[in-house]
């Protein structure tokens, strides 16, 4: 019951906070000006994701303390200085970049430092359980580093149309809430609820037509947080810790798939993959004539179906079974088919 009350308070605080940030951004003319690569046509204030950052980081310490008091016997709930420090660094460099653009080299350097801080503090993925148990050994450090840095940038890449990043954050947050409850991880349950509630408060303002954008400060922070959650959860998971990496990937699967496919396509054509463009699958759907709202809802439905399938598998089979693979393939194929048909009929 206390969780629901907290989540309701967080939603209200986020909703009000984003309104304040919007007014502040308008007064200082901190606007996202449309260009030939933009998916919007009028200047819109940005930086609304700062409220998500503030709420989540202010909540992290008391959530850790509360979870320690309510943890089951023998279950540690450590405060992760690596995550907390890394999140501050990510938010800071991203907020500065929102105001005065910074070279990608400096941004990637900070992203890398943040990833290393998490790995040093929390450790890494040691194994993955799905089709049996796969031990990663030392490669786990490399894979974890790539995972964190890519998630930071993937979420940023995908924050390109009204509501998309906010809705994905809400859905992934809800997935982690249920997973935290199933696996008896109160700290993950509460923190995920804070993320989802704060993102929902922002989403109300960002729904098409958006009154404010998330900005890099919000998207990069959310990417870093969702990348860190399976590592934070692993330290306190009493059962099935090695299914957490798979769950983490699948909760944000369509963001990852879209960003990876787009990067590979551009790299194969010899393009500068770090420059702005309009070639993501969601951008191509918008370019084919679909509204921001319709595309966002499609991504939301696909992500919700996949998340529910994952949670049902964990609840009733205590793992993420082989049967999840056809579901992932089918839903991904549906997205690709929709893009293909829209472009052919355009």
PDB file of N, CA, C and O in Angstrom, residues 230-255:
ATOM      1  N   UNK A 230      19.580  -4.172 -13.817  1.00  0.00           N
ATOM      2  CA  UNK A 230      19.858  -5.601 -13.628  1.00  0.00           C
ATOM      3  C   UNK A 230      21.098  -5.859 -12.789  1.00  0.00           C
ATOM      4  O   UNK A 230      21.185  -6.879 -12.099  1.00  0.00           O
ATOM      5  N   UNK A 231      22.049  -4.933 -12.801  1.00  0.00           N
ATOM      6  CA  UNK A 231      23.253  -5.080 -11.992  1.00  0.00           C
ATOM      7  C   UNK A 231      22.945  -4.785 -10.530  1.00  0.00           C
ATOM      8  O   UNK A 231      23.428  -5.480  -9.624  1.00  0.00           O
ATOM      9  N   UNK A 232      22.143  -3.742 -10.282  1.00  0.00           N
ATOM     10  CA  UNK A 232      21.724  -3.440  -8.918  1.00  0.00           C
ATOM     11  C   UNK A 232      20.875  -4.580  -8.361  1.00  0.00           C
ATOM     12  O   UNK A 232      21.022  -4.976  -7.195  1.00  0.00           O
ATOM     13  N   UNK A 233      19.983  -5.116  -9.205  1.00  0.00           N
ATOM     14  CA  UNK A 233      19.104  -6.206  -8.765  1.00  0.00           C
ATOM     15  C   UNK A 233      19.897  -7.475  -8.484  1.00  0.00           C
ATOM     16  O   UNK A 233      19.561  -8.242  -7.567  1.00  0.00           O
ATOM     17  N   UNK A 234      20.947  -7.708  -9.259  1.00  0.00           N
ATOM     18  CA  UNK A 234      21.722  -8.936  -9.100  1.00  0.00           C
ATOM     19  C   UNK A 234      22.351  -9.042  -7.710  1.00  0.00           C
ATOM     20  O   UNK A 234      22.492 -10.135  -7.164  1.00  0.00           O
ATOM     21  N   UNK A 235      22.699  -7.889  -7.120  1.00  0.00           N
ATOM     22  CA  UNK A 235      23.350  -7.923  -5.807  1.00  0.00           C
ATOM     23  C   UNK A 235      22.401  -8.327  -4.697  1.00  0.00           C
ATOM     24  O   UNK A 235      22.841  -8.709  -3.610  1.00  0.00           O
ATOM     25  N   UNK A 236      21.079  -8.209  -4.948  1.00  0.00           N
ATOM     26  CA  UNK A 236      20.107  -8.523  -3.895  1.00  0.00           C
ATOM     27  C   UNK A 236      19.170  -9.663  -4.272  1.00  0.00           C
ATOM     28  O   UNK A 236      18.332 -10.064  -3.459  1.00  0.00           O
ATOM     29  N   UNK A 237      19.303 -10.193  -5.486  1.00  0.00           N
ATOM     30  CA  UNK A 237      18.407 -11.264  -5.931  1.00  0.00           C
ATOM     31  C   UNK A 237      18.747 -12.568  -5.221  1.00  0.00           C
ATOM     32  O   UNK A 237      19.878 -13.057  -5.297  1.00  0.00           O
ATOM     33  N   UNK A 238      17.772 -13.117  -4.521  1.00  0.00           N
ATOM     34  CA  UNK A 238      17.965 -14.393  -3.848  1.00  0.00           C
ATOM     35  C   UNK A 238      17.769 -15.549  -4.818  1.00  0.00           C
ATOM     36  O   UNK A 238      18.417 -16.583  -4.732  1.00  0.00           O
ATOM     37  N   UNK A 239      16.870 -15.355  -5.775  1.00  0.00           N
ATOM     38  CA  UNK A 239      16.612 -16.411  -6.752  1.00  0.00           C
ATOM     39  C   UNK A 239      16.705 -15.858  -8.172  1.00  0.00           C
ATOM     40  O   UNK A 239      16.391 -14.706  -8.431  1.00  0.00           O
ATOM     41  N   UNK A 240      17.176 -16.705  -9.070  1.00  0.00           N
ATOM     42  CA  UNK A 240      17.231 -16.419 -10.505  1.00  0.00           C
ATOM     43  C   UNK A 240      17.968 -15.134 -10.861  1.00  0.00           C
ATOM     44  O   UNK A 240      17.490 -14.352 -11.698  1.00  0.00           O
ATOM     45  N   UNK A 241      19.169 -14.867 -10.306  1.00  0.00           N
ATOM     46  CA  UNK A 241      19.850 -13.613 -10.643  1.00  0.00           C
ATOM     47  C   UNK A 241      20.292 -13.535 -12.105  1.00  0.00           C
ATOM     48  O   UNK A 241      20.381 -12.443 -12.666  1.00  0.00           O
ATOM     49  N   UNK A 242      20.557 -14.681 -12.736  1.00  0.00           N
ATOM     50  CA  UNK A 242      21.094 -14.654 -14.091  1.00  0.00           C
ATOM     51  C   UNK A 242      20.026 -14.513 -15.170  1.00  0.00           C
ATOM     52  O   UNK A 242      20.352 -14.473 -16.357  1.00  0.00           O
ATOM     53  N   UNK A 243      18.756 -14.438 -14.785  1.00  0.00           N
ATOM     54  CA  UNK A 243      17.736 -14.119 -15.785  1.00  0.00           C
ATOM     55  C   UNK A 243      17.573 -12.603 -15.925  1.00  0.00           C
ATOM     56  O   UNK A 243      16.949 -12.116 -16.871  1.00  0.00           O
ATOM     57  N   UNK A 244      18.154 -11.838 -14.985  1.00  0.00           N
ATOM     58  CA  UNK A 244      17.991 -10.394 -14.981  1.00  0.00           C
ATOM     59  C   UNK A 244      18.548  -9.713 -16.232  1.00  0.00           C
ATOM     60  O   UNK A 244      17.904  -8.791 -16.758  1.00  0.00           O
ATOM     61  N   UNK A 245      19.736 -10.112 -16.738  1.00  0.00           N
ATOM     62  CA  UNK A 245      20.223  -9.475 -17.966  1.00  0.00           C
ATOM     63  C   UNK A 245      19.277  -9.651 -19.143  1.00  0.00           C
ATOM     64  O   UNK A 245      19.061  -8.713 -19.923  1.00  0.00           O
ATOM     65  N   UNK A 246      18.713 -10.853 -19.297  1.00  0.00           N
ATOM     66  CA  UNK A 246      17.782 -11.108 -20.401  1.00  0.00           C
ATOM     67  C   UNK A 246      16.532 -10.254 -20.234  1.00  0.00           C
ATOM     68  O   UNK A 246      16.041  -9.642 -21.203  1.00  0.00           O
ATOM     69  N   UNK A 247      16.005 -10.184 -19.024  1.00  0.00           N
ATOM     70  CA  UNK A 247      14.818  -9.361 -18.773  1.00  0.00           C
ATOM     71  C   UNK A 247      15.111  -7.901 -19.087  1.00  0.00           C
ATOM     72  O   UNK A 247      14.286  -7.206 -19.694  1.00  0.00           O
ATOM     73  N   UNK A 248      16.296  -7.424 -18.674  1.00  0.00           N
ATOM     74  CA  UNK A 248      16.658  -6.020 -18.908  1.00  0.00           C
ATOM     75  C   UNK A 248      16.687  -5.688 -20.397  1.00  0.00           C
ATOM     76  O   UNK A 248      16.216  -4.629 -20.823  1.00  0.00           O
ATOM     77  N   UNK A 249      17.257  -6.587 -21.190  1.00  0.00           N
ATOM     78  CA  UNK A 249      17.327  -6.374 -22.642  1.00  0.00           C
ATOM     79  C   UNK A 249      15.935  -6.388 -23.255  1.00  0.00           C
ATOM     80  O   UNK A 249      15.593  -5.524 -24.078  1.00  0.00           O
ATOM     81  N   UNK A 250      15.110  -7.342 -22.862  1.00  0.00           N
ATOM     82  CA  UNK A 250      13.805  -7.502 -23.496  1.00  0.00           C
ATOM     83  C   UNK A 250      12.810  -6.417 -23.079  1.00  0.00           C
ATOM     84  O   UNK A 250      11.909  -6.080 -23.855  1.00  0.00           O
ATOM     85  N   UNK A 251      12.959  -5.861 -21.893  1.00  0.00           N
ATOM     86  CA  UNK A 251      12.074  -4.766 -21.481  1.00  0.00           C
ATOM     87  C   UNK A 251      12.234  -3.546 -22.391  1.00  0.00           C
ATOM     88  O   UNK A 251      11.298  -2.753 -22.539  1.00  0.00           O
ATOM     89  N   UNK A 252      13.418  -3.380 -22.976  1.00  0.00           N
ATOM     90  CA  UNK A 252      13.660  -2.224 -23.863  1.00  0.00           C
ATOM     91  C   UNK A 252      14.058  -2.703 -25.263  1.00  0.00           C
ATOM     92  O   UNK A 252      14.760  -2.015 -25.991  1.00  0.00           O
ATOM     93  N   UNK A 253      13.599  -3.895 -25.621  1.00  0.00           N
ATOM     94  CA  UNK A 253      14.051  -4.552 -26.840  1.00  0.00           C
ATOM     95  C   UNK A 253      13.868  -3.694 -28.087  1.00  0.00           C
ATOM     96  O   UNK A 253      14.772  -3.589 -28.911  1.00  0.00           O
ATOM     97  N   UNK A 254      12.731  -3.061 -28.262  1.00  0.00           N
ATOM     98  CA  UNK A 254      12.460  -2.347 -29.510  1.00  0.00           C
ATOM     99  C   UNK A 254      13.288  -1.069 -29.626  1.00  0.00           C
ATOM    100  O   UNK A 254      13.606  -0.644 -30.731  1.00  0.00           O
ATOM    101  N   UNK A 255      13.645  -0.469 -28.505  1.00  0.00           N
ATOM    102  CA  UNK A 255      14.583   0.655 -28.539  1.00  0.00           C
ATOM    103  C   UNK A 255      15.960   0.164 -28.970  1.00  0.00           C
ATOM    104  O   UNK A 255      16.623   0.779 -29.816  1.00  0.00           O
TER     105      UNK A 255
END
